[in-house]
Amino acid sequence: MRYLLFALALGMFPTLGFSFEVDNRRIFSAQTESQVLKVISTADLDLFAGVIEAFQSQNPSVSVDYFEVSSTELVKALVEDDAQFDLAVSSAMDLQTKLANDGMALPFRSEFTAQLPEWAHWQDLVFAFTQEPAALVFSARDFDRQSVPRTRQDLIAFMRSHPMQFKNRVGTYDIRSSGLGYLFATQDARTSETYWRLAEVMGNMNAQLYCCSGKMIEDVGSGKLAFAYNVLGSYAAAQTNNQDDIIIVEPSDFTTLMLRSALIPKNAKQPQLAGLFIDHLLSFSLEASKAGDFPFPTLQRDVLEQETALRPIRLGPGLMVYLDRLKRKNFLKAWENAILQKQ
Amino acid sequence: MNDHVTATRSIRRRLIVRLLASAAILAVILFLVVQSFGRQLGQESQDNILAASVTSVLDAVTVQDGALNVDIPYSAFSMLGNISDDRVFYRIEQNQAYLTGYEDLPFAEGLTTESQPAFATEQYLGEDIRLVTASRKLSLNNQPVVVRATIAQTRNGQKQTLRQISQTVLFLGIGFFAIAMVLTFYAAQSTIGPLRRLAASVSRRGPQDLRPVESPVPSEMVPLVRSLNQFIGRLKKSLSQSEEFIAEAAHRVRTPLATVRMQAEVTLRRVERDENREALREMIRAIDESSRAAGQLLDHAMVTFRTDHLVVESFDFQVLVDELVTRLRPIAELKEIDLGWQMGKPALIKGDAILIQNAVRKLIDNAIKYSPTESSIKLTLSQGRSGISLQLIDQGIGFPEKDFELLTDRFVRGSNAQDTIGSGLGLTIADDVANAHGGSLELKNNTEGVGACVTFYLPLR
C-alpha cells in the first residue's frame, strides 16, 4: 500500500470532549501530507475506503480522517457538539435536509453540481451521489428464487399462509434508533397504506428489530431470518461471500430509493477541499466511465423514467415534516402499535 | 446681397430631443411599474402558498385523548419546496405556549383571531424570511384553546424571480426606447419634410420665376406660404412696373432722337466749317448710340415680357436663321464681311419664334459689329439628339477671359469693346431667351487664332 492505514478501535480514542458515538474511524494518511479532510459519514468504512483511496490518488497530498457514525449521531455531532468536520455524508436524507435548512451547511457550486438533476440536490447545499433501493432480502433456504414474493401484498399473503415458518424470523429496522429505518418507514407509509398492514403482519410474527442493514443481511444469510424488510440493497449486493444464501428483491409495487447525500458543514475548515471531494463523489455518476469503480449504485436518470415502481425520495422541505416532534411521536406510536403489538 | 440668416436651434433637433426625453421618461416609468408589479406578484404568489401551507397545518390539528395533536401533512412543506428551493421554518403554539417547530421563530403581529392569516417579513438565522401566522380555535376539555401556527420561508427564490423579471423588464425598457428612438427620428424627419420641400422648391427657382407657390402645404405653413406668395406678387408687380417704365421711357426717347438725328444730318450738309462739321458728326454718333440703347431696352422689355408668357409654336429653326442671314448680309457686305451659311436638313423646333429670332439677330449683329472689315463669320447649325445648337464663329476681338460670367448681365460690356457702339443688352437678351426655352448660351474664344465662338443651344423638348 502506498500509504499508511490506521484502523483503530473506538476504545482507543479519547472522546475529545465530544459526546457523539463513533462506530469506526480511520485516517487515510497522505505520503506528504499538507491538508486534512475530516469526513463524518454514515457509510460503511470498508465500502467507502475505495472511494477515498481513489480521491487520494488524484490528490496525493490530502489526508482523510474518516469517522463512521450513525445518522442520528452525525446530527448530534454537528448540532449539539458543534464538532468540526469538513464533509458530512449521510443516508438519512431528512436529517441532511434539516441540517441544510437550519443553516448548518455551506453552499457549494461546481461544474459537477450544475449537471445534477433537479431531484438530486437541494439548493447548493445538499448533493445526492447515489440512489440505493430499499430492498427485500430473502433467505435462499426458505424461498425459491423463482417463486419469491415480489410485492408487499404477496409478502403479506405468504406470511399469513405460513405463520409458523416466519415466527421470530422476520427482520426490519428499529426505526426508533435508526434514522434510515425511520426515513424508509415514513416514506413507505406516505406512499401506500399497505405499509401499515405489512407492519401489522410483521408484528404478528414478532419481528426482530435491527439497527443496521449489515446485521440484518448477515442474519438472513445465516438462516436466522427468513427475510428482512427495507434493507439497503447496495449493502446486500456488496456482501459477496453469501450471495448464494440470499435473494435480493426490489418490490415491484414500489421501491423506495434513498439518495445518499453530502453537505459541507458550516464550521468546515477546508470547504474547498470538501467541494473537491463532493465533485469526486458526483463524478462517478456523471462520468459514465467511472461508474464501475463505485461501491454504490450511481444516480441514473433514465432508469427512473423507465421504471415507474422506483420512487426516489425527493430532497426538500417536505422531508422535515416527519422530523417534527409531534409528528414523530405520532408515527412512532403507530409503528409501535403495529410492530410491537403494544396496546 | 447678404446671405447671412441668424439660426436658432433646429426644429428637428428640438423635436428629437423632446420626443426622446419623453420616451426615456416613459421607458423608466414602464420599468418601474412592471418591476413593482412583478415584485407584488412574486410576493403574492409566495404569500398564497404560505397561506395554503399554514391552513393545511391548522386543519391537521386534532384533539386526541384529551391533548392537542398536530399531524403536519407532508404536503404542507413539500408544496413550499415545489415553488423554490427555499428554506422552511415553522412554529406551532398552543395558547401562546410553544408546542413544536422552531422555538425562536418570529411571528406576524396584528393577527386577529378567526380572521385572515397575517404576513410579515423578518430576519431569521441571518436570512430574510417571509412568514405567515394563522390561528384556529379548538375546544379542549371544554376549554377554548387557540392554536397559532407560523410558517416561514426564505426569499431567495422570490429574489431570483425578481432579478429575472427586472432583467426582462430592463430589456423591455431598452427595446421600447430603441423603437421610440427610431420612430422619433422618422417623425421629426417627416414633420420637417414639407418645410424642406418648400425651401428647396423656392431656392431651385430661376431668377425670373416669380410664380406663387401652388403645391399643397400643411395647414401650419399656410400663413407663411400665403405671405411668401403675397411678397412674390408685390415683387413681381414692382418689377413689371419698372420694366414698363423703362420701355415707355425708351420709346418716348427714341422718336424725338430720330427727329434730332435727321435735323443734325440736314445741318451737317449746310455747315461748311470743319470744326462745326466734326462737332455735328460727334453729335450724330452720340444720338445713334442713345437710339440703339433705347432700341435694345425696348427689345429687352419685350423679351422679358414674352419669356413670362411664352407663345410656343412649332417652326423650322433653319428657315429662321436663313431669313436673318439674307436680311443682314447687306449690312455685313458694307464692312466686306463674308457671312458663311449653308442650308441643311430642316430643324423643327418648338418655341417662341419671335423671341428666338430676336436673340439670333442680336448674336449675328454682335458678330458683325465686333468683326474687322474683310473678315468672315461662319454660322453652323447642328442637330443633336437632345437639341439644336447654332454656332457663330467670327474673327473679331473675342471676349476678355475675365468677363465670361458677367457678359450676360444687363449693361455689361466687354472691357475690350469701348470703341464700338453698344448697350450691353444683346447677350443678355440672347441668354434670357435661351434660358426661357430651357436652353443655354455658351461664350468662348476660338482655340485657334482670333475671334469668338458663341453657341446658342435650344433643347428639342
PDB file of C-alpha atoms in Angstrom, chain B residues 321-340 361 364-365 368 373 377:
ATOM      1  CA  VAL B 321     -31.683  81.589 -89.451  1.00  0.00           C
ATOM      2  CA  ASP B 322     -31.689  81.691 -93.265  1.00  0.00           C
ATOM      3  CA  GLU B 323     -34.100  84.615 -93.374  1.00  0.00           C
ATOM      4  CA  LEU B 324     -31.976  86.529 -90.840  1.00  0.00           C
ATOM      5  CA  VAL B 325     -28.771  85.859 -92.813  1.00  0.00           C
ATOM      6  CA  THR B 326     -30.429  87.093 -96.024  1.00  0.00           C
ATOM      7  CA  ARG B 327     -31.638  90.244 -94.288  1.00  0.00           C
ATOM      8  CA  LEU B 328     -28.325  91.035 -92.570  1.00  0.00           C
ATOM      9  CA  ARG B 329     -25.993  90.115 -95.444  1.00  0.00           C
ATOM     10  CA  PRO B 330     -26.147  93.677 -96.982  1.00  0.00           C
ATOM     11  CA  ILE B 331     -25.023  95.176 -93.631  1.00  0.00           C
ATOM     12  CA  ALA B 332     -22.190  92.657 -93.466  1.00  0.00           C
ATOM     13  CA  GLU B 333     -21.199  93.429 -97.007  1.00  0.00           C
ATOM     14  CA  LEU B 334     -20.848  97.134 -96.076  1.00  0.00           C
ATOM     15  CA  LYS B 335     -17.876  96.022 -93.953  1.00  0.00           C
ATOM     16  CA  GLU B 336     -16.932  93.426 -96.569  1.00  0.00           C
ATOM     17  CA  ILE B 337     -17.615  90.652 -94.161  1.00  0.00           C
ATOM     18  CA  ASP B 338     -18.477  87.279 -95.556  1.00  0.00           C
ATOM     19  CA  LEU B 339     -21.414  85.571 -93.842  1.00  0.00           C
ATOM     20  CA  GLY B 340     -20.856  81.829 -94.266  1.00  0.00           C
ATOM     21  CA  ARG B 361     -30.460  88.531 -84.727  1.00  0.00           C
ATOM     22  CA  ILE B 364     -25.377  87.976 -85.695  1.00  0.00           C
ATOM     23  CA  ASP B 365     -25.494  91.752 -85.153  1.00  0.00           C
ATOM     24  CA  ILE B 368     -20.837  91.783 -87.482  1.00  0.00           C
ATOM     25  CA  THR B 373     -13.540  94.502 -92.210  1.00  0.00           C
ATOM     26  CA  ILE B 377     -18.360  84.948 -89.921  1.00  0.00           C
TER      27      ILE B 377
END
